[in-house]
Short mmCIF file of C-alpha atoms in Angstrom, two decimals:
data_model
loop_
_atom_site.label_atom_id
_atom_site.label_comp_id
_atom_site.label_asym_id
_atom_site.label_seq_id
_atom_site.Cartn_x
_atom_site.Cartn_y
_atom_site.Cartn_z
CA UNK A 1 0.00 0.00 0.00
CA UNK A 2 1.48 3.63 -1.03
CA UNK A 3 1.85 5.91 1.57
CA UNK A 4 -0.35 9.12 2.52
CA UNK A 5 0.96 12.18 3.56
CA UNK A 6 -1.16 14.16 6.12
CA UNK A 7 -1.46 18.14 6.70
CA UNK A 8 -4.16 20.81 7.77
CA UNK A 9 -7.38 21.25 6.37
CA UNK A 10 -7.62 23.81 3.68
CA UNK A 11 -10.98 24.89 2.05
CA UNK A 12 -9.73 23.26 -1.42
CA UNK A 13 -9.79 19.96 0.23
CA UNK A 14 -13.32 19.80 0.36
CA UNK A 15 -14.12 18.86 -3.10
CA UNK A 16 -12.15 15.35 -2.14
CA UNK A 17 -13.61 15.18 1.28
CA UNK A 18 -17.16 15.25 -0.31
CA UNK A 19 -16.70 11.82 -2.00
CA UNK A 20 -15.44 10.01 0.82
CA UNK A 21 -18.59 11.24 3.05
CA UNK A 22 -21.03 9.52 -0.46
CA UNK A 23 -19.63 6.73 0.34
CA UNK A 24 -19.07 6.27 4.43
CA UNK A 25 -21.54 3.73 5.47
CA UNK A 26 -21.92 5.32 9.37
CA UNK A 27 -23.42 9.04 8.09
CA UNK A 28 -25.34 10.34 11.25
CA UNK A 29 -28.91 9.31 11.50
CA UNK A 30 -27.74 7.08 8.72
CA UNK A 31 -29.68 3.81 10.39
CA UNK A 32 -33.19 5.18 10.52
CA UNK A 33 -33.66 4.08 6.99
CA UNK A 34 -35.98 7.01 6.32
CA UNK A 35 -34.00 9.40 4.59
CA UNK A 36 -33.50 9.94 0.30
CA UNK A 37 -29.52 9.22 -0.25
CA UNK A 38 -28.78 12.68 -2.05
CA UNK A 39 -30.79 14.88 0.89
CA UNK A 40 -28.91 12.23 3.81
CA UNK A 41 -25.30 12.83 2.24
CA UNK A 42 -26.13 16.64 1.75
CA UNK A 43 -26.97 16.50 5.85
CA UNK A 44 -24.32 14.57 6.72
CA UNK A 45 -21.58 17.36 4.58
CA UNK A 46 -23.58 19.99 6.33
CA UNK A 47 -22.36 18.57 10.06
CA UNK A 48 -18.83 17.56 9.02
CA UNK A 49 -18.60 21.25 7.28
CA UNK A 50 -20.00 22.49 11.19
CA UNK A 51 -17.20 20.03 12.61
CA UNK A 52 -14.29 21.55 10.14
CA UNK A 53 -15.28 24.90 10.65
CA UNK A 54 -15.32 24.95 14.59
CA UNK A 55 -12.79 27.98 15.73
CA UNK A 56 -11.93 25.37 18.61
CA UNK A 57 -10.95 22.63 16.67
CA UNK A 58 -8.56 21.47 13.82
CA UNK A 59 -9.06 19.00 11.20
CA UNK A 60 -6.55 16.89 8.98
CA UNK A 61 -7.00 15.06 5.37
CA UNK A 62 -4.73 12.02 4.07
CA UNK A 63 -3.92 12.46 0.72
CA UNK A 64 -2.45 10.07 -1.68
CA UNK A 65 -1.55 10.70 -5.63
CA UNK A 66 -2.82 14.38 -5.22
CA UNK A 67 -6.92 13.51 -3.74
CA UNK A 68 -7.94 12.91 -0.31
CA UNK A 69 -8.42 9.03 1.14
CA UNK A 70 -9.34 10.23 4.65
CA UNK A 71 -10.10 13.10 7.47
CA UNK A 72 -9.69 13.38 11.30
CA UNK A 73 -11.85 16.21 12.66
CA UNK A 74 -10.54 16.83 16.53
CA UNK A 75 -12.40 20.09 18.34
CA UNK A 76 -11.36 21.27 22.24
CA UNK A 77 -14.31 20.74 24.86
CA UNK A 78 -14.44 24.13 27.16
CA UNK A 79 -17.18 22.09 29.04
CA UNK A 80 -16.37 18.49 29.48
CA UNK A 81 -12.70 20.55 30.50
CA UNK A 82 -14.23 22.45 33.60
CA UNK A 83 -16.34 19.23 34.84
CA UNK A 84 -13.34 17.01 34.55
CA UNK A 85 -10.85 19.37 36.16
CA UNK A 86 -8.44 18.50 32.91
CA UNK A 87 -8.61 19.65 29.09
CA UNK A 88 -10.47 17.81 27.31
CA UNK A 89 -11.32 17.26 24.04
CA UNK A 90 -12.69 14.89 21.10
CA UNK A 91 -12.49 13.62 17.83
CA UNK A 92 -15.65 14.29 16.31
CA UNK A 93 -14.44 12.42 12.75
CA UNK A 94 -11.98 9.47 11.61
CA UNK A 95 -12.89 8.68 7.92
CA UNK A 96 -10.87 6.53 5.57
CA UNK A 97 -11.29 4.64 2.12
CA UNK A 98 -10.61 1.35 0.94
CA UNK A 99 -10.34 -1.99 2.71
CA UNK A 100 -9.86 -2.37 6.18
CA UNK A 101 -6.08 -2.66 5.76
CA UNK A 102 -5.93 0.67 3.75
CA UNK A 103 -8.67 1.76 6.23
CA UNK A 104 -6.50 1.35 9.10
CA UNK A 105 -3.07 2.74 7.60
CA UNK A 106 -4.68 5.73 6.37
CA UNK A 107 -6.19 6.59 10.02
CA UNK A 108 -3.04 5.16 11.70
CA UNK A 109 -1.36 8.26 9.79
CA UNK A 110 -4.19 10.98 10.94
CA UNK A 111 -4.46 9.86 14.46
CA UNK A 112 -0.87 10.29 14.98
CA UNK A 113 -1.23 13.99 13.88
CA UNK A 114 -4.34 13.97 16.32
CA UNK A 115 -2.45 13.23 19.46
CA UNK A 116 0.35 15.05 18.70
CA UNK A 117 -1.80 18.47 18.35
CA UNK A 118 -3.51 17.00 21.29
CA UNK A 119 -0.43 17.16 23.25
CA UNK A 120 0.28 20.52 22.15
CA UNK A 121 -2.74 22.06 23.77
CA UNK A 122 -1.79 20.17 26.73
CA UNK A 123 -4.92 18.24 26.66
CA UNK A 124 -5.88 14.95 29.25
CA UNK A 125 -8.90 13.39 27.88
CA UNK A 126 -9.21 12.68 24.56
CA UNK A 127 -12.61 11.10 23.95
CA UNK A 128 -14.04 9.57 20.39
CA UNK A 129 -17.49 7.59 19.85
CA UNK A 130 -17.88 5.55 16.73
CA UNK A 131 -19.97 3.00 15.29
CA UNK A 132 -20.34 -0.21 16.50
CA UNK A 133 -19.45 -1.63 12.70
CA UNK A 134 -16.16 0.55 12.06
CA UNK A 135 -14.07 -1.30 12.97
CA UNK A 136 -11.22 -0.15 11.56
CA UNK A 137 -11.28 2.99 13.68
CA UNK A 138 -11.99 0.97 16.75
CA UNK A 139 -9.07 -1.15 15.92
CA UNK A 140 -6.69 1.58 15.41
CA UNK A 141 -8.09 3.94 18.24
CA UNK A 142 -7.30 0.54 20.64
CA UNK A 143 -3.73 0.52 19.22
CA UNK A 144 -2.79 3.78 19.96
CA UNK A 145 -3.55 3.46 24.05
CA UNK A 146 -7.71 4.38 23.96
CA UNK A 147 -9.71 2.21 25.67
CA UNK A 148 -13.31 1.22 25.75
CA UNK A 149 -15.74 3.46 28.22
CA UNK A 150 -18.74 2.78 27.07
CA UNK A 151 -21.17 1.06 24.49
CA UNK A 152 -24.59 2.64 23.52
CA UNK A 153 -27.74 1.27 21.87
CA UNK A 154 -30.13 3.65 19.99
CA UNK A 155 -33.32 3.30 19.97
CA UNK A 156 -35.76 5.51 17.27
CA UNK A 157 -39.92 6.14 17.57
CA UNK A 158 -41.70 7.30 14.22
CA UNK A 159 -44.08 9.88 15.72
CA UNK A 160 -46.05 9.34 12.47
CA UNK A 161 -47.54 6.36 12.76
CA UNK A 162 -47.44 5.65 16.92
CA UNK A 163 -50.01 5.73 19.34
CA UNK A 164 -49.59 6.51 22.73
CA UNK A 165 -51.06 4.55 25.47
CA UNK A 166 -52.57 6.16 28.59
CA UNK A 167 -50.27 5.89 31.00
CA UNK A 168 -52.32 5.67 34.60
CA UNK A 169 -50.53 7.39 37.46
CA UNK A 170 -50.99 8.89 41.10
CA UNK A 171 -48.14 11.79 40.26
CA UNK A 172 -48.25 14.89 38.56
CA UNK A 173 -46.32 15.52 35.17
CA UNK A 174 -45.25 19.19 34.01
CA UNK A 175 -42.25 21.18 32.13
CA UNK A 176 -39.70 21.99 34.30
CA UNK A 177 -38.27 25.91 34.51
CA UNK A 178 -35.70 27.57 36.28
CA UNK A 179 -36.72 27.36 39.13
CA UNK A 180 -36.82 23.30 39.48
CA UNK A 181 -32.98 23.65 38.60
CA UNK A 182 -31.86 22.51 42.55
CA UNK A 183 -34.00 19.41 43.10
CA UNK A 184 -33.73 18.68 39.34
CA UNK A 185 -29.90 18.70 39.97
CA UNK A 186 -29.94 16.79 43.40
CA UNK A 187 -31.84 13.73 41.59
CA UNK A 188 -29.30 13.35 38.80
CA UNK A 189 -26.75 13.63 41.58
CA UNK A 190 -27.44 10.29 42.41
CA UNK A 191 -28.99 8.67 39.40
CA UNK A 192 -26.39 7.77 37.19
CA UNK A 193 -23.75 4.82 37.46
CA UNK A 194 -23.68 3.02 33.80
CA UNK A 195 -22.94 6.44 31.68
CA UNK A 196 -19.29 7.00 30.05
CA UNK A 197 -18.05 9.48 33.07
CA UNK A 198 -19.05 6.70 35.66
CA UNK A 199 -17.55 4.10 34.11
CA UNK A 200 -14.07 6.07 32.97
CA UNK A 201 -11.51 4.95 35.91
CA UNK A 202 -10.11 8.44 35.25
CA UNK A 203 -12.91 10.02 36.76
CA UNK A 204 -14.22 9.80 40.39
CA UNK A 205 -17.59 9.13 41.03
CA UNK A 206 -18.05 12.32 42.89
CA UNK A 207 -16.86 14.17 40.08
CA UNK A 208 -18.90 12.34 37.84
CA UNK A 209 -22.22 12.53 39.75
CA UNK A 210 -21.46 16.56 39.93
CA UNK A 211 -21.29 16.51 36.22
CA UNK A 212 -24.59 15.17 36.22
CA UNK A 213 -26.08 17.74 38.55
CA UNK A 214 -24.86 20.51 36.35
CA UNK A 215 -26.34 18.93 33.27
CA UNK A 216 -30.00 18.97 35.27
CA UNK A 217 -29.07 22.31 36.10
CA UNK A 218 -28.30 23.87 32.90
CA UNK A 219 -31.16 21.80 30.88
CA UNK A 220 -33.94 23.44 33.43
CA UNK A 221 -32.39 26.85 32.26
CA UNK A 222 -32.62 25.94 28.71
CA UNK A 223 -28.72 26.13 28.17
CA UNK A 224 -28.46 21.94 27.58
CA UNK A 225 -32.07 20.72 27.02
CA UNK A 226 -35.29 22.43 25.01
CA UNK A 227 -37.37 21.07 27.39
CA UNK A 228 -37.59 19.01 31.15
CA UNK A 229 -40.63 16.95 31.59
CA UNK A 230 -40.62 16.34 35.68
CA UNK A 231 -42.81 13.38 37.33
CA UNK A 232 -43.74 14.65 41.42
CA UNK A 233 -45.96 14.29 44.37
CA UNK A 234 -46.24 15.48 47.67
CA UNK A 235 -42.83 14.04 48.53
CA UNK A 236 -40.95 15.82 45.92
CA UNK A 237 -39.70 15.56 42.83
CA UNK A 238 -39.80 11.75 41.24
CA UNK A 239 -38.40 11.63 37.91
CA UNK A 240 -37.33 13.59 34.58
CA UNK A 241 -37.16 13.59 30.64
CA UNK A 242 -34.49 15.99 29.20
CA UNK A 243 -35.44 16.63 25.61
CA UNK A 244 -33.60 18.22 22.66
CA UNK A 245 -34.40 19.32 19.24
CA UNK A 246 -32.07 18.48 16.38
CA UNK A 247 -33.07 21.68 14.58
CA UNK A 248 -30.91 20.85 11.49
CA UNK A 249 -32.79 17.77 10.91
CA UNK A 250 -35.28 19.60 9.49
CA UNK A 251 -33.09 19.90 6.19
CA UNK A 252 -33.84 16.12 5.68
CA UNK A 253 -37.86 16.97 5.45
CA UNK A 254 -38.43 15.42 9.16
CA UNK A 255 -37.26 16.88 12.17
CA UNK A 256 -35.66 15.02 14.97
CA UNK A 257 -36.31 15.05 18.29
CA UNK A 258 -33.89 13.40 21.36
CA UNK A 259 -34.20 12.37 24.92
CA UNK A 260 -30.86 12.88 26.49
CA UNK A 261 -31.35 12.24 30.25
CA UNK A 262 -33.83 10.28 32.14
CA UNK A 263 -33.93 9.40 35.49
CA UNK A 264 -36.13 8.24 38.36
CA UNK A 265 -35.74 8.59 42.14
CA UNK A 266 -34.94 5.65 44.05
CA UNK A 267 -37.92 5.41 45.78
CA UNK A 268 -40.19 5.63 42.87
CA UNK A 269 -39.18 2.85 41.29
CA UNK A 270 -42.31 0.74 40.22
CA UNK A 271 -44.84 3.20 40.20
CA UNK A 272 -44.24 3.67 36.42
CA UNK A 273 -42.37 7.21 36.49
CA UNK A 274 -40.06 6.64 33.44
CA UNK A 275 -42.89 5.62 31.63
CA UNK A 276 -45.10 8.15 32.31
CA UNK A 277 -42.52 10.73 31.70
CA UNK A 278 -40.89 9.26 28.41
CA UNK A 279 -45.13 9.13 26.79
CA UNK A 280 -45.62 12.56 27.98
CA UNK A 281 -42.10 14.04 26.22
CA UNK A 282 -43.47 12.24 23.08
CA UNK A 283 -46.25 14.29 23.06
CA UNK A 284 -44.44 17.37 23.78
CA UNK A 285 -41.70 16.39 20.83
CA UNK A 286 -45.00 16.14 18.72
CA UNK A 287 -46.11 19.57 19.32
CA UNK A 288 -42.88 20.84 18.61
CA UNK A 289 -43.05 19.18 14.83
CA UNK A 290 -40.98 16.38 15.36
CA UNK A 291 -41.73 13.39 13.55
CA UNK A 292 -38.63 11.36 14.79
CA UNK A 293 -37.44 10.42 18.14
CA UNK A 294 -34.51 8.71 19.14
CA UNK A 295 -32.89 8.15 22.61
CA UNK A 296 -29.53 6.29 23.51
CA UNK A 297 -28.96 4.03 25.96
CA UNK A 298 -25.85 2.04 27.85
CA UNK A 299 -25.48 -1.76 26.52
CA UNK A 300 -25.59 -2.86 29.87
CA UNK A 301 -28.66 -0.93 30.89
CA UNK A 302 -31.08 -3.84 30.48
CA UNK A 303 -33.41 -1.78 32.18
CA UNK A 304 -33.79 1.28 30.41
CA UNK A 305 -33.90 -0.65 27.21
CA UNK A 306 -36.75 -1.90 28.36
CA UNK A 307 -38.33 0.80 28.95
CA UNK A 308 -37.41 2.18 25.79
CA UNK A 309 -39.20 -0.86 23.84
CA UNK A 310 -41.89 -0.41 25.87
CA UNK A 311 -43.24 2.91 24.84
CA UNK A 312 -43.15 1.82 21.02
CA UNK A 313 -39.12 2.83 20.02
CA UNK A 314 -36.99 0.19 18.25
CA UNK A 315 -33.50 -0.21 17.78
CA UNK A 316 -31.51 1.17 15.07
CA UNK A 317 -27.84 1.30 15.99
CA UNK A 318 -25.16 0.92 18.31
CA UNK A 319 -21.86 2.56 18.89
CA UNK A 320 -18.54 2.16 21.24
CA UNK A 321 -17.28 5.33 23.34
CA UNK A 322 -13.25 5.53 23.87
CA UNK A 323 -11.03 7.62 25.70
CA UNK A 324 -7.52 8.34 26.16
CA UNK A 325 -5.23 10.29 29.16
CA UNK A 326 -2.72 11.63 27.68
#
């Protein structure tokens, strides 16, 4: 196999980068099947273009006999960096051609530049998530000292064509605003244990379960989150829904709707709170125009992937989150 030689990113490139994104089997939203190819790949160039031109970043193309045959996309993370105590960053893209030997030689060559500019901004943790499939990247990414933090399963809901069921309960269910931001915060303080940051040796759980709170805190101020739905009785607060809006979806003729965090308390569990919560952010994600939903999950969270099936979503990918401490 000939060589590549790697350098910066330069607006010319992108007539080359183009091609390769045609024909990279893991374009984003890529698994929902519902999309026209041309208006998918035009979508997909639209986000990597976002990705390339991100003042906080820096991206790198592999060229070989004067075209590109691959592109790393790496972009600093000011937040994940004050939650972690360290710099952090990510690589948002690592696309190559060819067969998975060519595949891996080509990325072996851009990752190198990656941690190398990684050093040079003095950066800790350097995370990456990629398709369960691409293996190549996982392969490579393992070579080079990452190591596996966490594996996620997708799940996707056509609003179209579902119909809720009536979900009985003895709580109350409303939208969340600022002022819900402290109990909001104190649930997800304790909540979480199966989520990349909890299971990253790196980080302490203390630190983790902080990074959580903030998260509540910043989605009931509308800085993380377009919406909380909150589940509560006399007792207090029970449960939540965190829901975003993928506002660029809307280029592909169907928005997109996601549930990022849910949660219930401890001692509400059985009394059909994630349930309850999950139909009634449905309905909210249908008055906002959505006609998609789609919410992630940990593979070992048998629980929530349950739930998940339960209110009518189906799988429709999986994908592998690494990290390295530099």
């Amino acid at each position: 196999m000939n060589s590549c030689l790697v350098h910066p990113y330069t607006p010319d490139n992108w007539v080359h980068i183009a091609p390769l994104l045609a024909a990279w089997p893991f374009k984003p939203l890529a698994r929902h099947d519902r999309w026209l190819a041309p208006s998918l790949l035009d979508f997909t160039c639209e986000r990597v273009q976002g990705a390339i031109g991100n003042e906080a970043g820096v991206t790198w193309v592999a060229q070989r006999e004067n075209r590109a045959c691959g592109f790393a996309c790496f972009t600093m993370l000011p937040w994940d960096s004050e939650q972690l105590g360290v710099t952090a960053a990510r690589i948002h893209y690592l696309v190559a051609e060819g067969s998975y030997g060519e595949q891996q030689q080509i990325k072996r060559a851009l990752l190198e530049h990656v941690l190398e500019e990684a050093q040079e901004r003095s950066v800790w943790h350097l995370s990456v998530r990629v398709d369960a499939s691409d293996l190549s990247s996982l392969h490579v990414l393992e070579q080079a000292g990452f190591i596996t933090v966490d594996g996620i399963l997708t799940f996707a809901l056509d609003l179209t064509t579902h119909r809720p069921n009536e979900a009985t309960h003895d709580f109350k269910i409303r939208l969340a605003s600022a002022a819900d931001a402290d109990q909001a915060a104190a649930l997800a303080r304790t909540a979480y244990v199966h989520d990349r940051f909890h299971s990253d040796p790196f980080i302490d759980r203390g630190r983790a379960d902080e990074l959580h709170a903030t998260w509540l805190r910043n989605s009931c101020a509308g800085k993380a989150a377009d919406a909380v739905v909150l589940a509560e009785d006399e007792t207090g607060l029970l449960g939540f829904v965190t829901c975003a809006l993928q506002r660029d979806t809307a280029h592909l003729g169907r928005m997109v709707g996601t549930i990022v965090l849910v949660a219930s308390a401890a001692h509400a569990r059985g009394r059909g709170v994630g349930f309850a919560t999950t139909m009634t952010a449905l309905e909210w994600f249908r008055q906002q125009g959505c006609e998609i939903v789609e919410v992630g999950t940990q593979l070992r969270n048998i629980g929530a992937s349950r739930l998940y099936q339960k209110c009518g979503f189906r799988i429709v990918g999986s994908c592998i989150s690494l990290r390295h401490l530099l």
